[in-house]
Short mmCIF file of C-alpha atoms and ligand atoms in Angstrom, two decimals:
data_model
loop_
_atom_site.label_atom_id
_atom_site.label_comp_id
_atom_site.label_asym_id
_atom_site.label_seq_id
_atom_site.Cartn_x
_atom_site.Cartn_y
_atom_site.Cartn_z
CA UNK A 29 23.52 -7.12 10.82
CA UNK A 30 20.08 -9.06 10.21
CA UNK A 31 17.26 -6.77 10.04
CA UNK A 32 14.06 -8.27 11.95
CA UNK A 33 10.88 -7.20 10.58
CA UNK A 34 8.48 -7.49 13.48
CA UNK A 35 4.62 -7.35 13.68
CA UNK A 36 1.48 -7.01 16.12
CA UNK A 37 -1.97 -6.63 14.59
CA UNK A 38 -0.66 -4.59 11.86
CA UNK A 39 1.91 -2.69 13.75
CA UNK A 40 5.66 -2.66 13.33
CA UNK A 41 8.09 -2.82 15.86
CA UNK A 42 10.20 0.51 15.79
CA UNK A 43 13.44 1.39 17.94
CA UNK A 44 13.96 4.91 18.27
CA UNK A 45 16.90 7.03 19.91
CA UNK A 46 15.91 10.65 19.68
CA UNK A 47 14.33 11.94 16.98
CA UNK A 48 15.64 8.83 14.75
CA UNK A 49 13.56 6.08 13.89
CA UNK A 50 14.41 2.75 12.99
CA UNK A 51 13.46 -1.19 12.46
CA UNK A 52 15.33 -3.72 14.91
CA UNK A 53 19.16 -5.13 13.92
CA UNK A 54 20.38 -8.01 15.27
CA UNK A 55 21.66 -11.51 15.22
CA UNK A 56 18.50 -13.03 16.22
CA UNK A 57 14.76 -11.71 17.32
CA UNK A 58 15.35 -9.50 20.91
CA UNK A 59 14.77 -11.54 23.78
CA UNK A 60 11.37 -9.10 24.87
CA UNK A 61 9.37 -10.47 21.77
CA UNK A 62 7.99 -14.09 22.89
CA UNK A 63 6.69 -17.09 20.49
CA UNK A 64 8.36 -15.72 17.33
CA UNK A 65 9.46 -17.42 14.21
CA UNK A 66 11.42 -15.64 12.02
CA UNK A 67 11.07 -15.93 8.11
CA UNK A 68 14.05 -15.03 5.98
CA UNK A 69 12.20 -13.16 3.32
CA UNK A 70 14.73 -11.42 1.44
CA UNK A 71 18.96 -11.72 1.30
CA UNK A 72 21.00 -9.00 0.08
CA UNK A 73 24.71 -8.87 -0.21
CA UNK A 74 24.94 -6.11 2.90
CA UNK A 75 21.99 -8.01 4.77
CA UNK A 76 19.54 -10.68 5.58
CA UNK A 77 15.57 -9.41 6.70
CA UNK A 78 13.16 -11.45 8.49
CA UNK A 79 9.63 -11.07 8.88
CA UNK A 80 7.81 -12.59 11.99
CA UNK A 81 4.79 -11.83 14.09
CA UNK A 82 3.97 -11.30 17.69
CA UNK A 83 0.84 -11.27 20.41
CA UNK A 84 3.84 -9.58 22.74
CA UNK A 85 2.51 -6.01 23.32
CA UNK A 86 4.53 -4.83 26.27
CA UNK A 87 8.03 -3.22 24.65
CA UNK A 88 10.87 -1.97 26.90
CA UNK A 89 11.98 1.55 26.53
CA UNK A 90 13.15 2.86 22.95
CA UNK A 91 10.36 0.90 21.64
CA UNK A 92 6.97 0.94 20.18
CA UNK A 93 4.62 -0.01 18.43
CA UNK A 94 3.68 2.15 15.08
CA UNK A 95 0.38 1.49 12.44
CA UNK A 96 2.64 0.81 9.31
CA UNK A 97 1.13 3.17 7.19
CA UNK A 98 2.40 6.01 9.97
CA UNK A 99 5.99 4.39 9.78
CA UNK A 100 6.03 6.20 6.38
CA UNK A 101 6.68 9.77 8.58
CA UNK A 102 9.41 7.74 11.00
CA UNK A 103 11.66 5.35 8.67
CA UNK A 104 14.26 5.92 6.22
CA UNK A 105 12.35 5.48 2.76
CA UNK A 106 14.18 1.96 1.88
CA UNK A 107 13.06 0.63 5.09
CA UNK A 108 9.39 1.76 5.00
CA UNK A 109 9.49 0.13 1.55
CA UNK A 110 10.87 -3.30 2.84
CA UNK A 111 8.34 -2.94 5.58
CA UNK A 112 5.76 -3.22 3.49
CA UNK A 113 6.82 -6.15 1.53
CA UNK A 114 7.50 -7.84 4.69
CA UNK A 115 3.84 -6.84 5.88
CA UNK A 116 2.87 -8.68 2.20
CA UNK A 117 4.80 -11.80 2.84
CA UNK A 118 3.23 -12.09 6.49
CA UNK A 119 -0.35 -11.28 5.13
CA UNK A 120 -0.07 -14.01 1.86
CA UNK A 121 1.57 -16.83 4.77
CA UNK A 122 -1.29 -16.41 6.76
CA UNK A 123 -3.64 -16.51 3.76
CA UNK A 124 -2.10 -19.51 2.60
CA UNK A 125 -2.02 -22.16 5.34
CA UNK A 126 -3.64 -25.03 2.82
CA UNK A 127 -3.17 -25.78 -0.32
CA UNK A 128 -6.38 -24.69 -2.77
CA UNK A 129 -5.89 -27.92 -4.70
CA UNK A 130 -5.96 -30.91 -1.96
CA UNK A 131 -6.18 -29.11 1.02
CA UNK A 132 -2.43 -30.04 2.27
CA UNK A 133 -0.07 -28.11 4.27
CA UNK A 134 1.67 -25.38 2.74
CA UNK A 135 5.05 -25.41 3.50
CA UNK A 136 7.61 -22.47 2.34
CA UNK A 137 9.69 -23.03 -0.18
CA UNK A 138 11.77 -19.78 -1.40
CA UNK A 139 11.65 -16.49 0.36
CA UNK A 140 8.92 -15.80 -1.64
CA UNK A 141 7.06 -18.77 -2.13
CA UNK A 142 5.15 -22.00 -0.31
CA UNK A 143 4.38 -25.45 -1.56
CA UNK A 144 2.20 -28.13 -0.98
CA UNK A 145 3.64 -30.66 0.93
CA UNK A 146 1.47 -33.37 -0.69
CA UNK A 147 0.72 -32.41 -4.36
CA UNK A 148 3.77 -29.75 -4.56
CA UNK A 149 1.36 -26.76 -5.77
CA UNK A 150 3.54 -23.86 -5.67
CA UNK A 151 2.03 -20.10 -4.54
CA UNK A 152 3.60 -16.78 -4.61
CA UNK A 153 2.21 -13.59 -3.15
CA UNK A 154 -0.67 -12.15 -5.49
CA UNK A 155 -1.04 -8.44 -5.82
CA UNK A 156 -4.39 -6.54 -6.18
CA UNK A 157 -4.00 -4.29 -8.89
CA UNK A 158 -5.79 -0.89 -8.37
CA UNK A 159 -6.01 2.16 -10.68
CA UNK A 160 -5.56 5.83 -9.44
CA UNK A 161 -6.40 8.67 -11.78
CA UNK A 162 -6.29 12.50 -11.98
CA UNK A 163 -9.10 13.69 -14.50
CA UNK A 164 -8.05 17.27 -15.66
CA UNK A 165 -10.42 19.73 -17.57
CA UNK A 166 -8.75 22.75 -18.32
CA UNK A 167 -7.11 23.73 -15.75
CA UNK A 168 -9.38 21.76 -13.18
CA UNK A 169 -8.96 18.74 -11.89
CA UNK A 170 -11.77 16.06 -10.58
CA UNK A 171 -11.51 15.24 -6.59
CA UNK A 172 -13.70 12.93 -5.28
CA UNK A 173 -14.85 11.96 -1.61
CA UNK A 174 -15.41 7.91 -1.50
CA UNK A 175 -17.45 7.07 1.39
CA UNK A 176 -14.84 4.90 1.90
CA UNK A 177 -12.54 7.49 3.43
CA UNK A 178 -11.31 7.01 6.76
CA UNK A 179 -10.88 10.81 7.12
CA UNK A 180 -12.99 13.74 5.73
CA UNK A 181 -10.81 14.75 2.06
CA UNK A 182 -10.72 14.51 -1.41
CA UNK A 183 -8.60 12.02 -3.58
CA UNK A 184 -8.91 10.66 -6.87
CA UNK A 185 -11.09 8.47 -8.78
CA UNK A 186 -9.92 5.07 -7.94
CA UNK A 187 -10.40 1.43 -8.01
CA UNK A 188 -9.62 -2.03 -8.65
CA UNK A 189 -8.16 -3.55 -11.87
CA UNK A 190 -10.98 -6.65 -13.21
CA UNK A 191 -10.15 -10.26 -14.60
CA UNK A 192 -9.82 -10.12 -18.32
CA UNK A 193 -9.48 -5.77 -18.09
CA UNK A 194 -6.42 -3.76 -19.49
CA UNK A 195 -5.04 -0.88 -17.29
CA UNK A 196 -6.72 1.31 -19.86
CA UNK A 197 -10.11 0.13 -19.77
CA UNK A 198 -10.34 0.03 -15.69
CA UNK A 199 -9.34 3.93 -15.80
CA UNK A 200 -11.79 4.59 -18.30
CA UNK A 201 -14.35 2.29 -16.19
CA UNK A 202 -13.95 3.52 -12.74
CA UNK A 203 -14.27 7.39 -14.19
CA UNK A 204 -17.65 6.02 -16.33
CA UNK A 205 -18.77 4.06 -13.69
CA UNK A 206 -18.56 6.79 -10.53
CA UNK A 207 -18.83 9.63 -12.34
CA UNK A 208 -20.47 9.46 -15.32
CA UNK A 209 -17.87 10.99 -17.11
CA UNK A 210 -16.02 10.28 -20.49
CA UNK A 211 -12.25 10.65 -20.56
CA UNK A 212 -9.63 10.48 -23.16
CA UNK A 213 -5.70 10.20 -23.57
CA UNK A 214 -4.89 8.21 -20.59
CA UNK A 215 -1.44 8.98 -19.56
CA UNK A 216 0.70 6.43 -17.54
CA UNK A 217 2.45 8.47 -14.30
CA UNK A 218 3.80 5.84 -12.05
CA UNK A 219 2.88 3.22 -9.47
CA UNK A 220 3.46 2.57 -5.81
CA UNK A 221 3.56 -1.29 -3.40
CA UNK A 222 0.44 -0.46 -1.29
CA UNK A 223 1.03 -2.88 1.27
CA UNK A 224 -2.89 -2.71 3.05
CA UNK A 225 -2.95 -5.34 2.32
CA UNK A 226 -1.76 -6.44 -0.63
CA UNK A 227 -1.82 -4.05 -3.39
CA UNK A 228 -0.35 -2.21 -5.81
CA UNK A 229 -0.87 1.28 -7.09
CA UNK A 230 -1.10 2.40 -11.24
CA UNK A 231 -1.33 6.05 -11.25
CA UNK A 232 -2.68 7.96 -14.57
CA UNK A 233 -3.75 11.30 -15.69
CA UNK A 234 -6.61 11.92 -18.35
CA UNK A 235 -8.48 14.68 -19.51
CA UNK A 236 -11.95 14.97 -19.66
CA UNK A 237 -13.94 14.48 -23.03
CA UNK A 238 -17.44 15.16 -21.75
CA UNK A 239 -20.49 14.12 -19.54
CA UNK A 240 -22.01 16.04 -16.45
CA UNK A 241 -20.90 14.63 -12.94
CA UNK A 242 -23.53 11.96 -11.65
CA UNK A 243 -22.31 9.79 -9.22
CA UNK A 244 -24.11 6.60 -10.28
CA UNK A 245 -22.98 3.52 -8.30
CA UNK A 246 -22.89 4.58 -5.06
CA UNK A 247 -19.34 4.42 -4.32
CA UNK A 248 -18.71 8.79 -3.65
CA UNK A 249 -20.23 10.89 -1.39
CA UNK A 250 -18.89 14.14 -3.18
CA UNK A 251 -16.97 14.72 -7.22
CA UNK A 252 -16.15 18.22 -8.30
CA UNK A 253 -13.61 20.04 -10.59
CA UNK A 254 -11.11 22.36 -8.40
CA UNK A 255 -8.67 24.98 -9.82
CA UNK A 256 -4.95 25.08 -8.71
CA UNK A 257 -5.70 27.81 -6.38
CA UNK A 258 -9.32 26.14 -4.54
CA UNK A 259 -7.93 22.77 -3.61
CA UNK A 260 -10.06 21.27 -0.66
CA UNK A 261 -8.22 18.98 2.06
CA UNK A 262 -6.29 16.65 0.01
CA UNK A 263 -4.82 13.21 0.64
CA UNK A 264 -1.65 12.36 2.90
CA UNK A 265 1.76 12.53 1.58
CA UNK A 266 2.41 8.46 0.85
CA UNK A 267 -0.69 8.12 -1.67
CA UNK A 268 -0.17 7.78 -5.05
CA UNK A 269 -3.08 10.41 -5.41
CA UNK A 270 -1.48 13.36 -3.62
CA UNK A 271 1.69 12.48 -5.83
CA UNK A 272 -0.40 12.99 -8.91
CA UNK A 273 -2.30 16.09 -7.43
CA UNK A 274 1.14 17.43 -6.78
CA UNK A 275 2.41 16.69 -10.12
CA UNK A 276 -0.37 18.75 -11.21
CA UNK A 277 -0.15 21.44 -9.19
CA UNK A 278 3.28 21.82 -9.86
CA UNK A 279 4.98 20.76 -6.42
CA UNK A 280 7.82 18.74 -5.97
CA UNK A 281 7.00 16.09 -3.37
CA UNK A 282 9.10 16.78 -0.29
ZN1 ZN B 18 -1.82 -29.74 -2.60
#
């Protein structure tokens, strides 16, 4: 059954009976959501999913609304994955209504991909690569507060990868720049689709070389070094940084 991937200023459309949470299956978009075009975005052998938007806000009962990042709690992993890449292909359509060239419609042309209908310029979705990284000296580790935190924690020293810039050199960057600090054997850990909007996570750890914390550009309200056993309130569960402070603390992620 077609899965329909359904939106409203950021929110998803979730069906839920009980405690069990899921996206909406059907043959075609449910008759409550109004003004809806569905995209095919992606076509497995089991499935077809469609993305689409919606002003509808009124759901019957055994739906709702839910922030996609909070969907991460409610949805089987594989959805909350494909949730976010349908979140992606919504955000780069409505990003890309003209062609940058001539200024044409932009028509889609895969599942992944638009072209111009006049000059036949063909877009895909463009990431925003962003660093994450986990500074360790001894056995502390650098948390940071960025006064760009919604919500009063620590994370990581983070930040976005620049034209012309190896993985490598942003890490080393970001730590210099908001910091102060000099780091050295830069280890790669993983990376995460961070779907707000459009991004995608690098994660690294590195141990600390030298320098004395000065927070120089602006960016952090707070940097320290915290032992295992004096962590402050740390990030949620879906962010790449509390999977590396995990990995360094020595927790499986649950
Ligand atoms: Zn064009």
């Amino acid at each position: 059954m077609p899965l329909f991937y359904i939106f409203n200023h950021g929110r998803l459309l979730v069906q839920h009976t009980g405690d069990s949470y899921n996206i909406y299956s059907g043959m075609e978009c449910p008759a409550f959501i109004q003004c809806c075009e569905p995209h095919l975005f992606e076509q497995t052998p089991h499935t077809a999913c469609y993305v689409c938007y919606t002003e509808e806000e009124h759901l019957p009962d055994g739906y709702e609304w839910v922030d996609l990042r909070a969907t991460y709690y409610q949805l089987p992993s594989h959805i909350y994955r494909q949730a976010g890449k349908a979140a992606e292909i919504l955000y780069f359509n409505t990003h890309h209504r003209y062609c940058g060239i001539c200024g044409g419609s932009m028509e889609w042309h895969t599942p992944i991909s638009k072209r111009c209908a006049d000059c036949g310029e063909e877009v895909w979705p463009q990431l925003s690569t962003a660093i994450i990284v986990l500074v360790q000296r001894g056995d502390e580790a650098l948390l940071v507060k960025a006064k760009s935190f919604r919500r009063d924690f620590y994370g990581l020293v983070a930040g976005f990868v620049e034209t012309g810039e190896s993985l490598e050199e942003c890490v080393r960057r970001e730590v210099r720049e908001e910091t102060g600090l000099e780091i050295t054997d830069i280890r790669y850990f993983g990376s995460q689709p961070w779907p707000y909007p459009m991004g995608l996570m690098v994660g690294f750890h590195a141990n600390y070389v030298s320098g004395d914390i000065t927070l120089a550009d602006g960016e952090l309200r707070e940097a320290a070094f915290f032992t295992r056993d004096n962590l402050p309130t740390i990030p949620e569960k879906l962010s790449m940084a509390r999977m590396l402070i995990d990995d360094w603390v020595g927790e499986s992620r649950s």
